[in-house]
Amino acid sequence: MSAAKPTSPSSPNKTLRPRRSPWPKRIVIAVVVLAVAGGGWYFYRQRNAEQAASAYRTAKVERGDIRVAISATGALSAISTVDVGSQISGQVTDVLVDFNDRVTKGQVIARIDPSTYEAQIAQGTAQVNNARAGLATAQATLRNAELDYQRKTELAKNQLVARSDADLARAARDQARAQLAGAQAQINQQIASTQTSRLNLQRTVIRAPVDGVVLTRTIEPGQTVAASLQSPVLFQIAEDLSKMEIVLAIDEADIGQVKPGQSVDFTVDSFPDRKFRGSVQQVRLSATNTSNVITYPVVVAVDNPDGVLLPGMTANAEIEVSHRDDVLRVGNAALRYKPADDDPAAASAAGGPGGARGGLGNDLPAVAAKLKLDANQQAAFDAALEQMKQRMAARTAAPAGGAGGPPGGGAPIIMGGGRGPGGGGGGNNNRNASRGGGAISGAARQRMLERFNQQFGAFRESLSEAQRAQWDGEVAALVSARRVPLYKLVKGEPQAVTVRVGASDGSWTEVSGNIAEGDEVVVGTGRGTK
């Protein structure tokens, strides 16, 4: 009898599945929650940054050209205009030229009735002949007086006549000599008078004194010319219209920038779409006072080969006094911006950490590059520049130095310059980026130059004469440059930086210092387009 297998009443009929761990699901949920939280935090930060940025209107610092020009108006005229008049009076019989006619030197252009002067010549000729007859009579009288004097002198020696008779004969001889001299003088006088009449006869024919074009004609045939008091102007002849000139009236505030040789662009109303060019030929010293406004005449030479420019046309001219190529520039609105007193940027401009100064140390390498230094000169420059930076760093770290050192000090002023007390003056006219703000007095500028020459003395001595002159000019321009504050937008907040301003064309101003191309600068507050 076989034994049966025991069975366990508690064992299930099918296989039990293992239980899943809850941690993977929890990890996924945590990652999703963290991603949502991170995205929310990033969106919140980005939104706050955009809101902060939208509180300011900005513009970018860019590179470009700046052309500084002075505007003025004047009238075109021929370089040489000759007034042709008459030296004699009389009736005009012929007028041989008209307006716009071309004439050559010596060409007959008019005639005056010569009959009066022909009669004067005939009368003068007769008077000369009469005087010559009187001269012959005087000569005969003199010969007779000479012979009588000789006879009576011999008789008086032999005591055959009285001494008084010899004296009377001598007096008669002297009188005859005087009469002969008078007759000769009368002949000369009549010849001179006749010669004057002949000259007046020649002047009845009016000739062109120069080659040119007749601009005006003020006489007609039959008209009487009276030249007793002053010579009347009969014609006006422009010598050469292929070359003309413009006389511009330049204000005394701008005349110091105008130099001979500067380029001039101008337009005329007759050709509004065409631009003509000229150059400054002369800056005249004769000032004109019109309603207490002082102006100086500036002569601009103009070529007119095609003859389209005519005398008297009004020229609207611009004298190019400066041209800067490929420089950092900002819109003048950025120079006019000034934060409110409660704005954090105002504290930054007053000397906070954001008020970074633009020093000469950033510009000196570019100046040195223009000099084309050799190896020894470059080494001397690098050493002097490094010493200046070290002294500047020491002054800045000193407690008394504060933000840039004491006023009138040496290296701090040279490296950092001076902060402009008013940054809102820029761009108010087409010649200066600012007036007053950041200006340095003459005494302070002199001290800065002296300190600078001491620091770079060894390097300067290594330069040639031409290099030294260029170096001195560039350094003087850097030291005397105006300094104003700009406000860069950094992480949504405006940060004040002091920059040097240069040429301005009324819309853009050249800047240099602690600023770079592409930086955002504040031009105003409120929402606006960047």
Coordinates of C-alpha atoms in Angstrom, one line a residue, residues 147-170:
L147 CA 76.3 192.0 -80.2
D148 CA 75.3 195.4 -78.7
Y149 CA 76.7 194.3 -75.3
Q150 CA 80.0 193.2 -76.9
R151 CA 80.4 196.5 -78.8
K152 CA 79.7 198.8 -75.9
T153 CA 81.9 196.7 -73.6
E154 CA 84.9 197.3 -76.0
L155 CA 84.1 201.0 -76.3
A156 CA 83.8 201.4 -72.6
K157 CA 87.3 199.9 -72.2
N158 CA 88.6 202.6 -74.5
Q159 CA 86.5 205.2 -72.7
L160 CA 84.7 206.1 -75.9
V161 CA 81.3 205.6 -74.3
A162 CA 80.0 206.0 -70.8
R163 CA 80.2 203.0 -68.5
S164 CA 76.4 203.3 -68.0
D165 CA 75.8 202.5 -71.6
A166 CA 77.7 199.2 -71.3
D167 CA 75.6 198.4 -68.2
L168 CA 72.4 199.1 -70.1
A169 CA 73.5 196.8 -72.9
R170 CA 74.3 194.0 -70.4

